Coordinates of C-alpha atoms in Angstrom, one line a residue:
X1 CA -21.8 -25.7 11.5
X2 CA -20.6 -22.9 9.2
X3 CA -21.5 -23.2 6.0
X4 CA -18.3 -22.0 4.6
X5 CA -14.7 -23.5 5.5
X6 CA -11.4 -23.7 4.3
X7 CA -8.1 -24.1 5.1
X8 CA -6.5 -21.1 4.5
X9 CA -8.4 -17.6 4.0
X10 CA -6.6 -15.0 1.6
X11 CA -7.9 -11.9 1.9
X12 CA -6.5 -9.6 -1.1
X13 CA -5.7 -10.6 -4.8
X14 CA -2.9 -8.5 -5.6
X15 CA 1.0 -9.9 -5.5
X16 CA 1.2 -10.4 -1.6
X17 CA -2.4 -12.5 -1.9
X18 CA -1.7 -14.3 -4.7
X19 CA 1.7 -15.3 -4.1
X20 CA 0.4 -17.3 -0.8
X21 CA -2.3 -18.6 -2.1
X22 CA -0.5 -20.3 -5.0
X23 CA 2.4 -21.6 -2.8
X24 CA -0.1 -23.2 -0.3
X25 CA -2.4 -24.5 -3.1
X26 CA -0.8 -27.7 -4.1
X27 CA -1.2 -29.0 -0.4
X28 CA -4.2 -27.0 1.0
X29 CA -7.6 -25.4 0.2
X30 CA -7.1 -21.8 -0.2
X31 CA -10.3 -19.6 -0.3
X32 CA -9.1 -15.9 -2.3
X33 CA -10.8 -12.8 -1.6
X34 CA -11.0 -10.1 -3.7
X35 CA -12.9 -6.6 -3.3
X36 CA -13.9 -6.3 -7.0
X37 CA -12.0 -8.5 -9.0
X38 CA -9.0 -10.3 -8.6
X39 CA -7.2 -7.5 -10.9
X40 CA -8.5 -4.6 -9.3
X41 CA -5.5 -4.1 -7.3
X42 CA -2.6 -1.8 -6.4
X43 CA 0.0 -4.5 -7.7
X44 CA -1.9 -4.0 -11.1
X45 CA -0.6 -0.3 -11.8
X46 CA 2.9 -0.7 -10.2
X47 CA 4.8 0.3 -13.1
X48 CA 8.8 0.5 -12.0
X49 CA 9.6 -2.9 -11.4
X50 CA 11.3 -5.3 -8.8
X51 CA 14.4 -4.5 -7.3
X52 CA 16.7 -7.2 -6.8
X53 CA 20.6 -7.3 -6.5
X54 CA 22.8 -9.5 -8.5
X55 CA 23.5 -13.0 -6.2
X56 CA 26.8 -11.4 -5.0
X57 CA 28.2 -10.6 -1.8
X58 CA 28.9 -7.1 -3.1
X59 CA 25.4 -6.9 -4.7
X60 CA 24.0 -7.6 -1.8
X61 CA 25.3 -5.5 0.3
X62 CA 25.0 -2.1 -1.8
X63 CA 20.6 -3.6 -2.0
X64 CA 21.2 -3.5 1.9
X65 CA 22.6 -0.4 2.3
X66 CA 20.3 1.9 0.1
X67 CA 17.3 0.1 1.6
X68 CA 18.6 1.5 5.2
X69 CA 19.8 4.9 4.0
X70 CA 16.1 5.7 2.4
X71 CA 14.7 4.1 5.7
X72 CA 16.1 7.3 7.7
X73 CA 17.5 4.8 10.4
X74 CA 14.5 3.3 11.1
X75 CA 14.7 -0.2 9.0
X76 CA 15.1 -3.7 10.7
X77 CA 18.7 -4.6 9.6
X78 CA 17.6 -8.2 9.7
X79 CA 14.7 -7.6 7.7
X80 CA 16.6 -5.9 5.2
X81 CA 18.8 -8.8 4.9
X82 CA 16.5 -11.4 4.9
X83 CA 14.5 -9.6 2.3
X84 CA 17.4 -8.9 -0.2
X85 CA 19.3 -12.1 0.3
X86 CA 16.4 -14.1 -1.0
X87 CA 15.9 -11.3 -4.1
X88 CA 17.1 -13.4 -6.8
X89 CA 14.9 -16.5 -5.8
X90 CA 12.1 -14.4 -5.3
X91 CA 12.6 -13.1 -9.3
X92 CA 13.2 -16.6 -10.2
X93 CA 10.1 -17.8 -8.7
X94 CA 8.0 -15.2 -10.7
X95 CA 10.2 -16.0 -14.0
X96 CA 9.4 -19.7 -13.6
X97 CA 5.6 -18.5 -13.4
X98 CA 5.7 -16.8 -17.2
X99 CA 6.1 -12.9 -15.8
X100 CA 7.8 -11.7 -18.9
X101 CA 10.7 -9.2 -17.6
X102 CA 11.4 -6.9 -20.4
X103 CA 15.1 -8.2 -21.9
X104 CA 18.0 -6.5 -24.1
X105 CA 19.0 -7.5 -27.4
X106 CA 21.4 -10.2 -25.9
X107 CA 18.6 -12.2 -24.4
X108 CA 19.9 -10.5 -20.6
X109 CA 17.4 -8.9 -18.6
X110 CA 17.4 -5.4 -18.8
X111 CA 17.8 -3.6 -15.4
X112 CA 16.9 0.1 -14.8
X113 CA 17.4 2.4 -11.8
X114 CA 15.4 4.6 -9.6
X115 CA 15.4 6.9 -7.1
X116 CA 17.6 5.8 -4.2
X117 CA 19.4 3.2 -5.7
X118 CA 23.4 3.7 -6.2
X119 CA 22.9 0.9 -9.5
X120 CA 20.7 -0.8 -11.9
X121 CA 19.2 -3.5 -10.0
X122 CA 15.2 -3.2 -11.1
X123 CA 14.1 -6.3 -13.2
X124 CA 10.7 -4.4 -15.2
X125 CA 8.3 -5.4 -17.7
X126 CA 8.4 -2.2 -19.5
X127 CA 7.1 0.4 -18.0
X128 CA 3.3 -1.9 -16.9
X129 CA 5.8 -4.0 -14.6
X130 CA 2.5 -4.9 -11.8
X131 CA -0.2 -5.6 -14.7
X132 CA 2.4 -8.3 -15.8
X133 CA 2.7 -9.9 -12.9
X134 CA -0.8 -9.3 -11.9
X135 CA -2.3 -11.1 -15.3
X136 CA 0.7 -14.0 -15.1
X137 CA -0.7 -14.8 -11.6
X138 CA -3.7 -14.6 -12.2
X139 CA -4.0 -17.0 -14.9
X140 CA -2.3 -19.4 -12.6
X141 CA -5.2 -19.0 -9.6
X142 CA -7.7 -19.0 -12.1
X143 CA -6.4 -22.2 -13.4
X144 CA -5.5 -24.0 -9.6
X145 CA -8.4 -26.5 -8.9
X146 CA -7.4 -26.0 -4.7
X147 CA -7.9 -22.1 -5.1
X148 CA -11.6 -21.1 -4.6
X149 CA -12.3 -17.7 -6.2
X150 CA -14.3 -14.8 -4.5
X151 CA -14.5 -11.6 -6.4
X152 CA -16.6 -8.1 -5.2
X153 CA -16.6 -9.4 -1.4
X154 CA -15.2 -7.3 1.0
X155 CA -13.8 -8.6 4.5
X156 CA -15.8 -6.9 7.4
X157 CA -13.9 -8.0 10.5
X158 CA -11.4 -10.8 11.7
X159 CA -13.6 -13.6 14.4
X160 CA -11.3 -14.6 16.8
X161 CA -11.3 -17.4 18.8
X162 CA -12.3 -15.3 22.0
X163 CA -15.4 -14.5 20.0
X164 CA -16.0 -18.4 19.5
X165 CA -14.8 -19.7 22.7
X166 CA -11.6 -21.0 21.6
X167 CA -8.9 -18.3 23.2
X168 CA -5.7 -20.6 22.0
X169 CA -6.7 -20.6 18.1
X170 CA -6.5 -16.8 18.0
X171 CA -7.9 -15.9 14.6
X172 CA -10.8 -18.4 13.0
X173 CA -11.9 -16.9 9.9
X174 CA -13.8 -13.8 9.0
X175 CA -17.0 -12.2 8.0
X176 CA -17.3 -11.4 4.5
X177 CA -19.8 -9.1 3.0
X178 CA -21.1 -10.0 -0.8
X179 CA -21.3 -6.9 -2.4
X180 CA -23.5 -8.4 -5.5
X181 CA -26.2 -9.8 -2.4
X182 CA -25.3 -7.7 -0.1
X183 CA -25.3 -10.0 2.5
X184 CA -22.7 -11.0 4.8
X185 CA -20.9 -14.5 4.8
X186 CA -18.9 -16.3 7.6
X187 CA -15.9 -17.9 6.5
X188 CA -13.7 -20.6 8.6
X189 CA -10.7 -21.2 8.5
X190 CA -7.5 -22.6 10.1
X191 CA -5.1 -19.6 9.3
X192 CA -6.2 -16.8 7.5
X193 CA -3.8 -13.8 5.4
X194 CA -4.3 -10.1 5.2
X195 CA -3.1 -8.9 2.0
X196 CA -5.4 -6.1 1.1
X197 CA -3.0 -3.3 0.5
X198 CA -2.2 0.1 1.7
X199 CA -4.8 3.0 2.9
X200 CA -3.7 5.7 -0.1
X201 CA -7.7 6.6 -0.1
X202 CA -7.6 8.4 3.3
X203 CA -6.5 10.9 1.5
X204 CA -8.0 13.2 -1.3
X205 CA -4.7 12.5 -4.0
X206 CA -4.0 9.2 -4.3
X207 CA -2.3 7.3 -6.7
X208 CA -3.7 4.1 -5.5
X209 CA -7.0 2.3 -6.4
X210 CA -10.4 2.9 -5.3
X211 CA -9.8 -0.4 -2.8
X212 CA -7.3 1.2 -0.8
X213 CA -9.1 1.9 2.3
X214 CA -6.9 0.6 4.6
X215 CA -9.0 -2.7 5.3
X216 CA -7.1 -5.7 6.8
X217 CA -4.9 -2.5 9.5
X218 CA -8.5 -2.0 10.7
X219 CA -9.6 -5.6 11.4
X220 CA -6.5 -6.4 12.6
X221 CA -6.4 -3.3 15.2
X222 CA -10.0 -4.8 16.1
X223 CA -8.6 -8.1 16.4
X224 CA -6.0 -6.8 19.1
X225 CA -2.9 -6.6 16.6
X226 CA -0.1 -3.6 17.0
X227 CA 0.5 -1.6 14.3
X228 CA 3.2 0.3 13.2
X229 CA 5.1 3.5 12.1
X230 CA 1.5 4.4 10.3
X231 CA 2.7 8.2 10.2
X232 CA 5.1 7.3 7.1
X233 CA 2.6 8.0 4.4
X234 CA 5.0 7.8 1.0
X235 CA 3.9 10.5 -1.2
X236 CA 4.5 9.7 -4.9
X237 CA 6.2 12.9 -6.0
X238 CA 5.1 12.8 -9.7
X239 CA 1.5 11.9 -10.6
X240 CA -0.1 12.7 -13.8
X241 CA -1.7 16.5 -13.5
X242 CA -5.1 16.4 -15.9
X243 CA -8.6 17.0 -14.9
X244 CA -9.3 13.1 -16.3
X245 CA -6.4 11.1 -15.1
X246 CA -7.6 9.7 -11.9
X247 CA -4.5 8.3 -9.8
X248 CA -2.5 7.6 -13.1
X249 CA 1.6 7.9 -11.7
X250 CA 4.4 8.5 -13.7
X251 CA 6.9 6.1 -13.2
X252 CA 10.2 6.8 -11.0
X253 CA 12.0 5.1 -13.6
X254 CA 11.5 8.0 -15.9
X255 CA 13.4 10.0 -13.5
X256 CA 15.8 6.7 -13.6
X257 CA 16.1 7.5 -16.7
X258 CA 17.3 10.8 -16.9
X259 CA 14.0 13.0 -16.8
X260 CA 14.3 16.2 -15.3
X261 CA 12.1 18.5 -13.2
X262 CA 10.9 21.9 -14.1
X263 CA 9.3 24.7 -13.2
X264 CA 7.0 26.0 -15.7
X265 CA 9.7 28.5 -17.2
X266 CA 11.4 26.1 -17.8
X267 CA 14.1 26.3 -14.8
X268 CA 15.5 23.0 -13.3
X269 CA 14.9 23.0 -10.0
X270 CA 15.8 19.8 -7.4
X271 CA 19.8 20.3 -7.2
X272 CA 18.9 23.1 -5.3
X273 CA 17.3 20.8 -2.5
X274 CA 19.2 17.6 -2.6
X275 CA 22.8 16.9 -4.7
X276 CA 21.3 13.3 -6.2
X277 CA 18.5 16.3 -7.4
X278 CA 16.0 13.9 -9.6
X279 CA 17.5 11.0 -8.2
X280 CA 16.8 11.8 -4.6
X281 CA 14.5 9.2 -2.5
X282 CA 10.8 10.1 -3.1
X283 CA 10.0 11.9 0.3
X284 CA 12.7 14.2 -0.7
X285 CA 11.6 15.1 -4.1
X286 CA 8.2 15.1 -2.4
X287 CA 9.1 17.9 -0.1
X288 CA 10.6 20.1 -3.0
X289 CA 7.8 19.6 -5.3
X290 CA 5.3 20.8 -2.3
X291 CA 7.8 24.2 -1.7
X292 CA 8.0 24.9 -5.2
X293 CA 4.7 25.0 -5.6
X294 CA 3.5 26.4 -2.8
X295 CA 6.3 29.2 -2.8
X296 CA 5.1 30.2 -7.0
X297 CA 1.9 29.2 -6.2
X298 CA 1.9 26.7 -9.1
X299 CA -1.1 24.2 -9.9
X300 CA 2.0 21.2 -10.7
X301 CA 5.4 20.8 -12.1
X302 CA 6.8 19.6 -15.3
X303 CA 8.9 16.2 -15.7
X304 CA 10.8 16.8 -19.1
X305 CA 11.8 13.6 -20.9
X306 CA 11.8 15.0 -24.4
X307 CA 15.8 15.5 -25.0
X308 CA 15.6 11.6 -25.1
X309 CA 15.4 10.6 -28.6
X310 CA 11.6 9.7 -29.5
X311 CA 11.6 6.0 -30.0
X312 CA 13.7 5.3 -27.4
X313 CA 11.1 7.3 -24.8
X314 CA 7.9 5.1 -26.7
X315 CA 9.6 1.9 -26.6
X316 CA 11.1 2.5 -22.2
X317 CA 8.0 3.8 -21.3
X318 CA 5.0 2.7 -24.0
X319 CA 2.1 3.0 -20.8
X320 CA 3.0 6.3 -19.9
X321 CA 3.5 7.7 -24.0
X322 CA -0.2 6.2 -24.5
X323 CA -1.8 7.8 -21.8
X324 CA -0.4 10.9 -22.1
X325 CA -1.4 11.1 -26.1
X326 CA -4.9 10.4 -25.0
X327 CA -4.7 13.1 -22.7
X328 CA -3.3 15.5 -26.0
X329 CA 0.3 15.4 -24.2
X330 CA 3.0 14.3 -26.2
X331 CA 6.2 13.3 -23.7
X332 CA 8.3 12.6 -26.8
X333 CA 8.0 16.5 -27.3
X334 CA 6.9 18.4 -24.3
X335 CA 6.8 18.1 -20.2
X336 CA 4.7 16.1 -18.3
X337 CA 2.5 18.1 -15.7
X338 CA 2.8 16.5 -12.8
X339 CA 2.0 16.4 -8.5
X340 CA 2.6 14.9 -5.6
X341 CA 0.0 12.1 -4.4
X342 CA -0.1 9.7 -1.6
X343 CA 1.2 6.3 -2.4
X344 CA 2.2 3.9 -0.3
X345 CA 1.6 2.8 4.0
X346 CA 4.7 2.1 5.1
X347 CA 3.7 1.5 8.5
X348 CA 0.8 -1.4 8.9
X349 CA -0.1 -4.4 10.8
X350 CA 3.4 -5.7 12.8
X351 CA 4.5 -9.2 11.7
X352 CA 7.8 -11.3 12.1
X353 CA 10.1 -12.7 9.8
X354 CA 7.1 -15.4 9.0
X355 CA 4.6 -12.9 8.4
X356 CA 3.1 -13.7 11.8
X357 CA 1.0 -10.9 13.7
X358 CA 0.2 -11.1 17.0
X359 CA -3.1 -12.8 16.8
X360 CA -1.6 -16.8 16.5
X361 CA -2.9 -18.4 12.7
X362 CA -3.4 -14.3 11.5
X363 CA -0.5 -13.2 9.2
X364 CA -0.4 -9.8 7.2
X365 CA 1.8 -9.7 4.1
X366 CA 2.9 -6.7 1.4
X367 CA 1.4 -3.4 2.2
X368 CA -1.2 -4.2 4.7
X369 CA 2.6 -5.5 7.0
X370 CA 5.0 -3.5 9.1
X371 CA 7.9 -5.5 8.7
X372 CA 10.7 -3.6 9.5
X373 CA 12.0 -3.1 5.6
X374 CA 10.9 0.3 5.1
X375 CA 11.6 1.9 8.0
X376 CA 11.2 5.8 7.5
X377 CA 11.0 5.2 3.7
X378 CA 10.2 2.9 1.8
X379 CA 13.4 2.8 -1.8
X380 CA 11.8 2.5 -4.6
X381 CA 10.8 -1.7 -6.3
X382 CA 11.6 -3.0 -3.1
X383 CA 7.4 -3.4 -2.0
X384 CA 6.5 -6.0 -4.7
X385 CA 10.0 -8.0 -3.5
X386 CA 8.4 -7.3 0.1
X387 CA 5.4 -9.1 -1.2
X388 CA 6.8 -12.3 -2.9
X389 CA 9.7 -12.9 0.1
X390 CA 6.8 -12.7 2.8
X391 CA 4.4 -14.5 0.6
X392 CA 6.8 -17.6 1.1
X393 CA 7.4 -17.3 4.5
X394 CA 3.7 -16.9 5.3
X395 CA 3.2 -20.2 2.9
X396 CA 5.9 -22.2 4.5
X397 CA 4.8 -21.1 8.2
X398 CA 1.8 -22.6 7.2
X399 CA 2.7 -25.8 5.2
X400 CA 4.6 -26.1 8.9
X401 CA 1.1 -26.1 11.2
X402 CA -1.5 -28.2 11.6
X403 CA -4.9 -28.0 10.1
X404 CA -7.5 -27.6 12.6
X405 CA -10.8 -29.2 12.5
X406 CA -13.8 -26.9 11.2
X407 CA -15.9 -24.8 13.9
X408 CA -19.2 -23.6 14.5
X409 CA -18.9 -19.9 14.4
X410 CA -21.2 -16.9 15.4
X411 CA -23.1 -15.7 12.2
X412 CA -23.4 -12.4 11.6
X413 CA -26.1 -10.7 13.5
X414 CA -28.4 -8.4 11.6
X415 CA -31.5 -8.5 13.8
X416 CA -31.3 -5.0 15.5
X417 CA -30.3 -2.9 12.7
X418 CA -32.5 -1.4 9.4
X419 CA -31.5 -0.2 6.0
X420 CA -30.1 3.3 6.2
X421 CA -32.5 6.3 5.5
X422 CA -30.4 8.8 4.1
X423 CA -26.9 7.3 2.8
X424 CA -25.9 11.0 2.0
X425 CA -23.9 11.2 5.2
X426 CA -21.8 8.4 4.3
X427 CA -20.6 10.5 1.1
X428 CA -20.6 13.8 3.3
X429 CA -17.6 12.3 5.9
X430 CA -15.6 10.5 3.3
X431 CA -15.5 13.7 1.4
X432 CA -14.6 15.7 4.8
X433 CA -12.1 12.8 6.1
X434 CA -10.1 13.1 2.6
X435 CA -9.8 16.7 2.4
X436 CA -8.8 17.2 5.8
X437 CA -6.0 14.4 6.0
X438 CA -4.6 16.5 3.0
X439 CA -4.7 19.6 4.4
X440 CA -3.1 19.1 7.7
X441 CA -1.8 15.3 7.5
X442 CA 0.2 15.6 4.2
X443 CA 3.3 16.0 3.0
X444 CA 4.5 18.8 6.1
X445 CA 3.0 18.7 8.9
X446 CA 2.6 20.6 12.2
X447 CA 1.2 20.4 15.6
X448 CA -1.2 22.6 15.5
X449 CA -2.5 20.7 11.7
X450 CA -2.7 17.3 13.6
X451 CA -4.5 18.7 16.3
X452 CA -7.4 20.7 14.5
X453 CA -7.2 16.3 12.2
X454 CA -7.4 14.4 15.3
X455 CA -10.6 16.8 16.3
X456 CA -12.8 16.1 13.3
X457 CA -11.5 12.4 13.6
X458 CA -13.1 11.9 16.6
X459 CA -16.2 13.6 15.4
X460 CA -16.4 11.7 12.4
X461 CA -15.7 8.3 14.5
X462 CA -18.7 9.3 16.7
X463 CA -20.9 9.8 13.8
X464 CA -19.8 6.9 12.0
X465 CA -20.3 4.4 14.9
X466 CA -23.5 5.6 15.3
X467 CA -24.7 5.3 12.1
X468 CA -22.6 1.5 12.1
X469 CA -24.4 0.2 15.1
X470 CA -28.2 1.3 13.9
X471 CA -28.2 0.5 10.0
X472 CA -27.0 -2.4 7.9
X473 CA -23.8 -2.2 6.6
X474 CA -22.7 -1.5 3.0
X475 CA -19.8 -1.3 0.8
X476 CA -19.4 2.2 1.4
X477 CA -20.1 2.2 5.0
X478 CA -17.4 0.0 5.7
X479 CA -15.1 1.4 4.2
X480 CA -15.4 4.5 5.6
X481 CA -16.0 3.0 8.8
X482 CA -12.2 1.3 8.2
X483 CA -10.5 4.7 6.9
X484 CA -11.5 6.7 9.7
X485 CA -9.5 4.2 11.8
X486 CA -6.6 4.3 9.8
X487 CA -6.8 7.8 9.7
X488 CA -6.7 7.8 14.0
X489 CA -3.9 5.5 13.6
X490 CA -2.0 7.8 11.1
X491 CA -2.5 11.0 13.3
X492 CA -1.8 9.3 16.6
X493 CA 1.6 7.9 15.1
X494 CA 2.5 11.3 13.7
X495 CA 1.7 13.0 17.1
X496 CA 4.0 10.8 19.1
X497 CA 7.1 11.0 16.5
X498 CA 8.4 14.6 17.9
X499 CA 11.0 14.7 15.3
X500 CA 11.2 15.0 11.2
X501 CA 12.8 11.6 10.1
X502 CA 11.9 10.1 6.3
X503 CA 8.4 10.6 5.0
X504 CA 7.6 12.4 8.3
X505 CA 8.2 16.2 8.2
X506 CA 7.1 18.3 11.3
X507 CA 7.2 22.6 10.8
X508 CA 7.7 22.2 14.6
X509 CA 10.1 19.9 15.1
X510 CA 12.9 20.2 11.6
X511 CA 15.5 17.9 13.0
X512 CA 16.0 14.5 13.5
X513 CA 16.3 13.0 16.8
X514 CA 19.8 11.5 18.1
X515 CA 17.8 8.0 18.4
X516 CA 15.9 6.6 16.5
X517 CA 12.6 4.5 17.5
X518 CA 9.8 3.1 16.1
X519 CA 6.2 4.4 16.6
X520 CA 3.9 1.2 17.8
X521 CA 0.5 1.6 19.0
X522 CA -0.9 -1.4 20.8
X523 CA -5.0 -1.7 21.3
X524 CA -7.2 -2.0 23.8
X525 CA -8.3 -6.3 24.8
X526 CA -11.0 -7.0 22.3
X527 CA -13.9 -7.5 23.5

């Protein structure tokens, strides 16, 4: 018999993971996962906020209809809906957990705006809107007695029923490597969750943590799962420039808010690309960050906040003002250099309205999902509402199943493979896989630049699967072993899509196509 099972596997501690596992944890025994621990996450740095409309027909429907225009055609209308219409309960729900949403002097919450959005519709926690929610819910798992914590163990692949001889129960847990033993563990369990996050770390600028690697797309591809519309990488358009500010963002509200982009003379430059200029969806401002500085040859860009009057900048954005003063930048005063970096998968795993993939008892949630809502692009606050409206419909799909009886599961078999000699070419291809997904998988793309990507992929995957199948596996390993894929997945996506819709820009192909479709790749049978 396995020696560890549960009721319900969570794998991923941000929003999306949490969110389930509380939910379910009054009625079942939840077993979370978390990489490193349960606050290293991408929800933890989300600084913007939540967007939800007002609980008004008219509300509503202006939520719906810049979700769809920023999606470039390609959003699920009756995703969209679902996802907005149950906005307001989704904020209650995280107001009744203690998240403190940042309020005006009235005692109302104070909404602000961001790119995309025709209103002020994002509830925020100042400008540190994910480490609120992040530290609110966390309290509340630490403190669950049916929530069983793992931190630093990192899911290694999916075991389906196939693999146990029970086709019908589709997914039955999953192997889980201890990074402090550095062992692996098999987990049972009757349903299990994906909620590891996006794959930012496939390429060398990322705004997104270290953990990003694209983990539970992987083992779901593995596991037989479709995935997705993976070529719509979001690029963040404005991430802190400085040789020691690893993936720090600055916020799109500060663009919400009335900060303006510059060239470094000074010169104002995005009405020139788009008529909302600073207020234009990410992928656009992007784009015209990329030409500017590739057409000056420019290091970065400036975002200007300073006309604002000085306490009014410290008190809307007191994260950002810190940061930058340890970094000898003052924003009440000067510019803030900034770049474009990778941010957000808006592609991933496909699910239903119920978070359901196509492996029965698997179910993908927040960034690791496809669920239709982003479409070509994904507005800005809508992915932490993603998570918490699909973190209750994965709960109540499975408050709605049975509980299966535990199983005797393969263990993990180590017995023909040896430590690794020289873990140097582990650090060699990650280095490689990075710098070339920037270079010809970033923010413009060509045929030609995919082509020369999908090459080294395959050369890379080669080496990799070598190395996978002859020496133990490590942290490392496996994550590299999971970004390559992602990468395949990203450039295959981007070579079918013969058109440049949303995050998506092809030299070769400028225009949009008179129909739109989505980009799914379906896997071989697992074996």
């Amino acid at each position: 018999m396995t020696a560890h099972c549960f009721e319900v596997l969570v794998i991923g501690s941000g929003l999306a993971g949490q969110s389930v596992a509380l939910r379910l944890a009054d009625q079942r025994r939840v077993l979370l996962v978390a990489k490193r621990s349960l606050t290293d996450t991408a929800t933890q740095w989300a600084q913007g906020g939540i967007a939800a409309a007002l609980d008004t027909p008219e509300g509503i429907a202006s939520h719906i209809q810049d979700t769809l225009i920023a999606g470039a055609g390609l959003c699920n209308v009756e995703t969209v809906r679902f996802v907005v219409e149950h906005g307001h309960r989704a904020i209650e729900w995280l107001i009744a957990q203690g998240v403190p949403f940042t309020r005006d002097a009235d005692g109302s919450y104070h909404l602000t705006r961001e790119g995309g959005h025709s209103e002020r519709r994002i509830y925020h926690s100042a400008d540190a809107t994910g480490a609120a929610v992040q530290e609110t819910l966390t309290a509340k798992v630490r403190a669950h007695p049916n929530i069983t914590i793992w931190e630093n163990h990192l899911a290694l692949d999916l075991i389906t029923g196939a693999r146990a001889g029970m086709p019908e129960r589709g997914c039955v847990g999953a192997y889980l490597f201890d990074r402090t033993t550095g062992r692996v563990k098999t987990v049972a369990a009757s349903h299990t969750v994906l909620a590891t996050g996006g794959a930012g770390k496939v390429y060398l600028y990322s705004t997104n943590p270290d953990i990003a690697t694209g983990d539970g797309i992987a083992m779901a591809w593995r596991a037989g799962c479709r995935v997705a519309n993976m070529e719509f990488i979001q690029f963040h358009p404005t991430c802190l420039y400085h040789p020691h500010a690893k993936s720090f963002l600055i916020s799109e509200a500060v663009r919400g808010e009335g900060g303006i982009l510059k060239l470094p003379n000074g010169e104002r430059f995005m009405p020139r690309h788009d008529p909302r200029a600073e207020l234009a969806p990410r992928d656009i401002v992007a784009r015209a960050i990329d030409f500017e500085m590739k057409k000056h040859g420019l290091d970065c860009v400036y975002l200007d906040i300073s006309h604002k009057p000085a306490e009014w900048v410290r008190s809307h954005f007191p994260t950002i003002t810190q940061r930058c003063l340890e970094l000898g930048i003052d924003i009440t005063r000067e510019p803030i250099p900034v770049v474009p970096a990778a941010h957000y998968t808006c592609g991933g795993v496909v699910v239903d309205l119920r978070a359901r993939t196509d492996l029965p008892n698997l179910y993908a949630v927040g960034e690791t999902s496809c669920t239709g809502l982003h479409g070509a692009n994904r507005l800005a606050s809508n992915s932490l509402l993603e998570c918490v409206v699909f973190g209750e419909a994965a709960a109540n799909d499975i408050l709605a199943q049975p509980v299966f009886p535990p199983c005797a599961l393969p263990e993990w078999d180590e017995s023909q493979v040896t430590d690794p000699d020289e873990e140097v070419v582990i650090s060699h291809n990650w280095d490689e896989l990075r710098r070339f997904m920037w270079d010809y998988v970033g923010i413009v793309r060509s045929d030609k630049r995919l082509l020369r990507a999908m090459h080294r992929i395959r050369l890379l995957k080669r080496e990799i699967d070598e190395f996978y199948a002859h020496f133990r596996v490590n942290n490392d390993l496996i994550e590299l072993r999971n970004l390559v894929l992602v990468a395949e997945l990203i450039v295959r996506s981007a070579m079918h899509r013969k058109e440049s819709r949303g995050l998506h820009f092809s030299r070769d192909y400028p225009e949009p196509l008179p129909k739109t479709r989505n980009t799914v790749l379906r896997p071989r049978r697992p074996r």
